[in-house]
Short mmCIF file of C-alpha atoms in Angstrom, two decimals:
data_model
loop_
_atom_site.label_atom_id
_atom_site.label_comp_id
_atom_site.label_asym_id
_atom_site.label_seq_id
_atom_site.Cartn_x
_atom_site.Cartn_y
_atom_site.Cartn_z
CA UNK A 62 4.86 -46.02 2.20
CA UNK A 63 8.46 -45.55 2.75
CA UNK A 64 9.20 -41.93 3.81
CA UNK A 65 5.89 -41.20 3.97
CA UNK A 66 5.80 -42.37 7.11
CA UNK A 67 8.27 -39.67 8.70
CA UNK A 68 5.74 -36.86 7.55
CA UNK A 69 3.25 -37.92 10.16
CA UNK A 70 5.73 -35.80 12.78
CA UNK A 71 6.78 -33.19 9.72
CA UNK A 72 6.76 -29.69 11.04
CA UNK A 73 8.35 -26.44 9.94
CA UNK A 74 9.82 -23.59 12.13
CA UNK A 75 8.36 -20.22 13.02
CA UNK A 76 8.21 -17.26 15.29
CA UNK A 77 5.97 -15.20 17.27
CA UNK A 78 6.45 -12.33 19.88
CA UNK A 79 5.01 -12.17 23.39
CA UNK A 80 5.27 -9.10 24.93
CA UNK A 81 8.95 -8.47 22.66
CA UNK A 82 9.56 -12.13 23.28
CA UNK A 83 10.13 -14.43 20.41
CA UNK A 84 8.89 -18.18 20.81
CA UNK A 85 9.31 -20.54 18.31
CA UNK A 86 6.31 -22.40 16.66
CA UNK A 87 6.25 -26.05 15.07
CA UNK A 88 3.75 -25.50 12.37
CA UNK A 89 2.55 -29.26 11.44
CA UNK A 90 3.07 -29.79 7.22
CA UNK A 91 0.80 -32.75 7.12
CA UNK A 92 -2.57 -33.33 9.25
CA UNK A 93 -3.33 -37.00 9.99
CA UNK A 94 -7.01 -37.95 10.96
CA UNK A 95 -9.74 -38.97 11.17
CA UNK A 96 -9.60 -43.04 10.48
CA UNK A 97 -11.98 -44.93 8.33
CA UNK A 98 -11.32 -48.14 8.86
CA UNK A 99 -8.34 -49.43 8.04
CA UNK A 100 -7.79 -46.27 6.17
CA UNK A 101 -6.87 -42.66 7.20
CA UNK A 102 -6.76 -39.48 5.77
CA UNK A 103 -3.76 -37.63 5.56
CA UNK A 104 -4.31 -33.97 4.58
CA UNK A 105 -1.11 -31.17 2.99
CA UNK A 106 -3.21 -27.97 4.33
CA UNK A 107 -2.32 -25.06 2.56
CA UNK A 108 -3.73 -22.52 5.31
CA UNK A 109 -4.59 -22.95 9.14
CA UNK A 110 -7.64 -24.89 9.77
CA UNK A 111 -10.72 -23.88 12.10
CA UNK A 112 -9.95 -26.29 14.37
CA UNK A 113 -6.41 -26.69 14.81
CA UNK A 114 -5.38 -25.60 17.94
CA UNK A 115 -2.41 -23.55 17.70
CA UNK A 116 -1.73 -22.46 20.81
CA UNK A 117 0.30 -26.08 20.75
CA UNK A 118 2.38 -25.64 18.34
CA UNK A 119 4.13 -23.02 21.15
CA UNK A 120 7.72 -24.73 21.67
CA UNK A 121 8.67 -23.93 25.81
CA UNK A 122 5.42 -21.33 25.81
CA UNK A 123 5.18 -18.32 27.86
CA UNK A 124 2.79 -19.55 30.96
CA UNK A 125 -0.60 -19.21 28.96
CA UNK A 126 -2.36 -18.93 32.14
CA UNK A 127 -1.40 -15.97 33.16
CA UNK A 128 -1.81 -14.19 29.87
CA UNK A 129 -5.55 -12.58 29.88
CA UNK A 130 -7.92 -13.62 26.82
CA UNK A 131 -6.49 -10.55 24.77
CA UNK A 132 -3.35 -11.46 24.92
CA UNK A 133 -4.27 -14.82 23.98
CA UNK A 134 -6.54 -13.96 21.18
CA UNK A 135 -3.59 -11.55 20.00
CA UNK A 136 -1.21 -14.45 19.93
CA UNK A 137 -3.33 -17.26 18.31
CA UNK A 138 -3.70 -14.45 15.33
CA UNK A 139 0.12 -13.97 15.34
CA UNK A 140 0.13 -18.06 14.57
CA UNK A 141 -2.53 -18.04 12.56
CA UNK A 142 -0.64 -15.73 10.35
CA UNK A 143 2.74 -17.12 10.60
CA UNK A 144 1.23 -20.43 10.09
CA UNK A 145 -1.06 -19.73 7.11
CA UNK A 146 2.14 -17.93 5.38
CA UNK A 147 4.37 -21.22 6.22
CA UNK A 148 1.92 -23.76 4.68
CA UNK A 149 1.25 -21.72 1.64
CA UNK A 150 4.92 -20.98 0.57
CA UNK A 151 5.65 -25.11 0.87
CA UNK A 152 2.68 -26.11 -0.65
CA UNK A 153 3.17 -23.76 -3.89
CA UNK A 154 6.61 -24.10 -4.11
CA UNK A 155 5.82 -28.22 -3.93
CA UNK A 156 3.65 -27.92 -7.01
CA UNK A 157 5.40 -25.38 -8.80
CA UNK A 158 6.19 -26.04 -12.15
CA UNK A 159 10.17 -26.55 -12.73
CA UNK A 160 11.81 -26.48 -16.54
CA UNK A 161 14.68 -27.63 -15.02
CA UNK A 162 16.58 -29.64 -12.64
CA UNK A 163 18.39 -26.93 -11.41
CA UNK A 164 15.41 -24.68 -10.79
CA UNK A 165 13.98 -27.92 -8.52
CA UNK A 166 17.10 -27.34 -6.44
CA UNK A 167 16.62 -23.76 -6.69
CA UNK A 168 13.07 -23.89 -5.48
CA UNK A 169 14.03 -26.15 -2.33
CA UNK A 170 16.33 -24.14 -0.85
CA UNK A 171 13.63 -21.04 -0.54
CA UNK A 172 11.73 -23.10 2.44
CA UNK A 173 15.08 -24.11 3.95
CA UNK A 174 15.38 -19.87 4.08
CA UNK A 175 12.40 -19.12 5.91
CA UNK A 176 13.29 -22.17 8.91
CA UNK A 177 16.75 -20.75 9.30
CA UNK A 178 15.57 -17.09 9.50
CA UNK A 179 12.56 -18.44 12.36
CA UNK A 180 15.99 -20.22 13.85
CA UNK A 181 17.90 -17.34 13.99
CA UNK A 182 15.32 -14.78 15.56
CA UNK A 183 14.42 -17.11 18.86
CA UNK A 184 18.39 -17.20 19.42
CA UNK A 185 17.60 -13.23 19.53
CA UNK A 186 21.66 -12.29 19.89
CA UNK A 187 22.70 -9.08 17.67
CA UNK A 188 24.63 -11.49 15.50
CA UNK A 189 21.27 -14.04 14.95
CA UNK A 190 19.54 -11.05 13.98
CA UNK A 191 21.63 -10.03 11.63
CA UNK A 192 22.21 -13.18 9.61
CA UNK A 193 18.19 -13.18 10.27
CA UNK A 194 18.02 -10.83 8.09
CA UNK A 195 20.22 -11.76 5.29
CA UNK A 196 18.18 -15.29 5.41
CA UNK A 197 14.89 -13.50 5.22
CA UNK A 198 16.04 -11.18 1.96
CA UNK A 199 17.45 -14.41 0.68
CA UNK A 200 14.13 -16.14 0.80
CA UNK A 201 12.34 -13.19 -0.83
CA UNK A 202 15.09 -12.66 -3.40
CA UNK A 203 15.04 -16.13 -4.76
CA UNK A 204 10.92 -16.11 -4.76
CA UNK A 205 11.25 -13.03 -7.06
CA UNK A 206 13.94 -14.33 -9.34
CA UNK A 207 11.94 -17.72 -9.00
CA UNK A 208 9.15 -16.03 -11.33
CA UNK A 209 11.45 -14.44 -13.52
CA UNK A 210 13.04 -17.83 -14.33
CA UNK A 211 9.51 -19.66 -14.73
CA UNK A 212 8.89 -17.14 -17.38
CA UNK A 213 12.42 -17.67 -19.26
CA UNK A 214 14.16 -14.55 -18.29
CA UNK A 215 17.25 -14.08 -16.58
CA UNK A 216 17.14 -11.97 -13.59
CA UNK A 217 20.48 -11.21 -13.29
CA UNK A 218 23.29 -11.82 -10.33
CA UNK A 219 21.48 -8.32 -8.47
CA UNK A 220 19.98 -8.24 -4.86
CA UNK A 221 17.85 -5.55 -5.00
CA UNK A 222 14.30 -6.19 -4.37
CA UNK A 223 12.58 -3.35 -5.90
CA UNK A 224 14.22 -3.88 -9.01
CA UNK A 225 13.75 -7.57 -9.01
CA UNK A 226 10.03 -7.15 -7.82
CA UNK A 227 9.34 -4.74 -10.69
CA UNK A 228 11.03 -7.17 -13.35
CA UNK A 229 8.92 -10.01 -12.34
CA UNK A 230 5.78 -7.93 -12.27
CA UNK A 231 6.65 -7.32 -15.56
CA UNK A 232 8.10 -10.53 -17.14
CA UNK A 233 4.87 -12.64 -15.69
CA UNK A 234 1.99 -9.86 -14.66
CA UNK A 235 1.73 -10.33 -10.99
CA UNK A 236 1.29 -8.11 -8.34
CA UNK A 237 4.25 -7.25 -5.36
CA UNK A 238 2.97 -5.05 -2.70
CA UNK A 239 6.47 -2.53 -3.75
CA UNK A 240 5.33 -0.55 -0.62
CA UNK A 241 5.60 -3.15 1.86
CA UNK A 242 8.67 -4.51 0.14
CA UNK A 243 10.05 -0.99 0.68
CA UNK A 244 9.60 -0.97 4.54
CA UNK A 245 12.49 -4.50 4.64
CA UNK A 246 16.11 -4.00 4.59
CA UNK A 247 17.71 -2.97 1.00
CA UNK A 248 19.86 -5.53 -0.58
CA UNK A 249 22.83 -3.32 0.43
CA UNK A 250 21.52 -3.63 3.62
CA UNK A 251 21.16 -7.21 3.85
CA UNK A 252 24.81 -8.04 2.49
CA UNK A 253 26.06 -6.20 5.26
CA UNK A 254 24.13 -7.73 7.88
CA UNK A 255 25.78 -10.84 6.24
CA UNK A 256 29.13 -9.86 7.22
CA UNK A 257 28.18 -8.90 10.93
CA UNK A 258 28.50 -5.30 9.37
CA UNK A 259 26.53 -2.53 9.00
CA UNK A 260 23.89 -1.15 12.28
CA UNK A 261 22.19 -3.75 14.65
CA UNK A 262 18.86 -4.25 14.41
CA UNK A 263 16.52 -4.38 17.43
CA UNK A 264 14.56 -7.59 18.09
CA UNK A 265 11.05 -6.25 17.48
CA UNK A 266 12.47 -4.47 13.80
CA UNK A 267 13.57 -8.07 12.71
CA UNK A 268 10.15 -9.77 13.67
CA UNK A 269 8.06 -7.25 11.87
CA UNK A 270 10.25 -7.46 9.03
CA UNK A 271 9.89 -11.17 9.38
CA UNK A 272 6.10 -11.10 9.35
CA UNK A 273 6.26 -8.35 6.59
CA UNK A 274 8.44 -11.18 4.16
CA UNK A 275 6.34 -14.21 5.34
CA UNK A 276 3.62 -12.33 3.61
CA UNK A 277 5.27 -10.96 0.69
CA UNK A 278 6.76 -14.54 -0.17
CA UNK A 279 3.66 -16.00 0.40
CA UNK A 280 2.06 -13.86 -2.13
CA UNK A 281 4.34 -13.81 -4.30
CA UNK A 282 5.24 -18.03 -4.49
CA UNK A 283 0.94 -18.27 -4.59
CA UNK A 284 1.54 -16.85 -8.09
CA UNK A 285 3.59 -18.86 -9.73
CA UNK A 286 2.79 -21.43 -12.62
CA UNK A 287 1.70 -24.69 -11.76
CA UNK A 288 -0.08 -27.82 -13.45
CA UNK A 289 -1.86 -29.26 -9.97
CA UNK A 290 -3.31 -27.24 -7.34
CA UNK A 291 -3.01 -28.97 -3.84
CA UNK A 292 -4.58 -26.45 -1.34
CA UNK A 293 -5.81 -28.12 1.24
CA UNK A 294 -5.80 -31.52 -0.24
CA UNK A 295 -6.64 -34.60 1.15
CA UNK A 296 -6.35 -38.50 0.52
CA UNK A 297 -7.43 -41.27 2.16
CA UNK A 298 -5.03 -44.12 2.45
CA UNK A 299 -4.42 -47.58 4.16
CA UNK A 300 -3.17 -46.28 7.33
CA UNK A 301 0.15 -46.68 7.42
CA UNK A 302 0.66 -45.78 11.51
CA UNK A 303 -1.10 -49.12 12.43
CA UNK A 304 1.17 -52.52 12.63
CA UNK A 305 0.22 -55.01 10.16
CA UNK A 306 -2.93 -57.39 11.52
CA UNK A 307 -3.99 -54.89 13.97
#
């Protein structure tokens, strides 16, 4: 199984608020269970699943007890969303078709994107939030040009989303949602944030914009050409967590 075998514990980083409070979120890439036998099925879930509980996947949670059941409700949504956006965006960009080596690499490093920007937010300092930003338009910039490049085209050494958005929705007929794509940070905006310049942005504006890009990458990675769909796919193998005669 080789390196199979480290994707038992494979999780990918996110962020929620509580009460203007960001906690960080291990959202699991691989579900393991139930056993058959000596086999065990190991499922790549594209979404969050009824009966996850992801309440758990709260790294150093807020004291859950004391929350009422609204509050709790209101934050099991928040991971269900974050989640759900998460799983999607790695499981298209794992089956999404590549011409080239180089776009392989380029696909990679869209996930890698989304963790640091989750990273950067629960360190919540003005300067994490603004390379928080520039991380986030990164993501969303290279899912944009990603379509454009599936489809042949060249989008160009250009940052601006709008324009990038509308050239994909031309070059391969998918949808962007231009007005929620209008509410994030400009490209302008973004480079500046790079370069600790530019106006600090409050906590609670860089986790709406955060959830507002989850989405929006999410959507727009769900369209892109592929040869195998994988949502929510399962297999059932020889289990591979069990020592050899057990």
């Amino acid at each position: 199984y080789g390196e199979a075998l480290n994707d038992r514990e494979k999780v990918a980083p996110g962020v929620i608020e509580v009460f203007n409070t960001p906690f960080r979120i291990n959202v699991p890439l691989v579900v393991v269970g139930p056993q058959e036998g000596d086999s065990v099925w190991v499922g790549f879930p594209s979404e969050v699943l009824p009966d996850e509980k992801v309440l758990d996947w709260l790294v150093s949670p807020p004291n859950l007890s004391k929350l009422g059941e609204a509050e709790q409700l209101r934050g099991v949504k928040k991971i269900t969303e974050i989640g759900t956006a998460i799983r999607s965006i790695r499981i298209d960009l794992m089956t999404a078709t590549a011409p080239s080596d180089d776009l392989q690499l380029f696909i990679g490093s869209i996930p890698l994107h989304c963790d640091k920007c989750a990273e950067l937010i629960i360190k919540a300092d003005v300067a994490s939030l603004a390379l928080a930003t520039w991380e986030m338009h990164l993501a969303l910039e290279k899912s944009l040009k990603l379509v454009i490049r599936q489809q042949g085209e060249t989008p160009g050494n250009i940052h601006d989303l709008l324009k990038l958005a509308d050239k994909a929705t031309k070059a391969a007929k998918i949808a962007v949602d231009m007005t929620a794509l209008r509410k994030l940070p400009s490209g302008k905006e973004a480079i500046k944030a790079r370069y600790g310049e530019g106006r600090q942005r409050p906590l609670e504006e860089v986790l709406a914009n955060y959830r507002q890009a989850m989405g929006l990458i999410a959507s727009i990675t769900k369209s892109l050409k592929r040869k195998i769909v994988l949502n929510n796919a399962r297999f059932l193998i020889r289990n591979p967590f069990e020592p050899i005669g057990a």
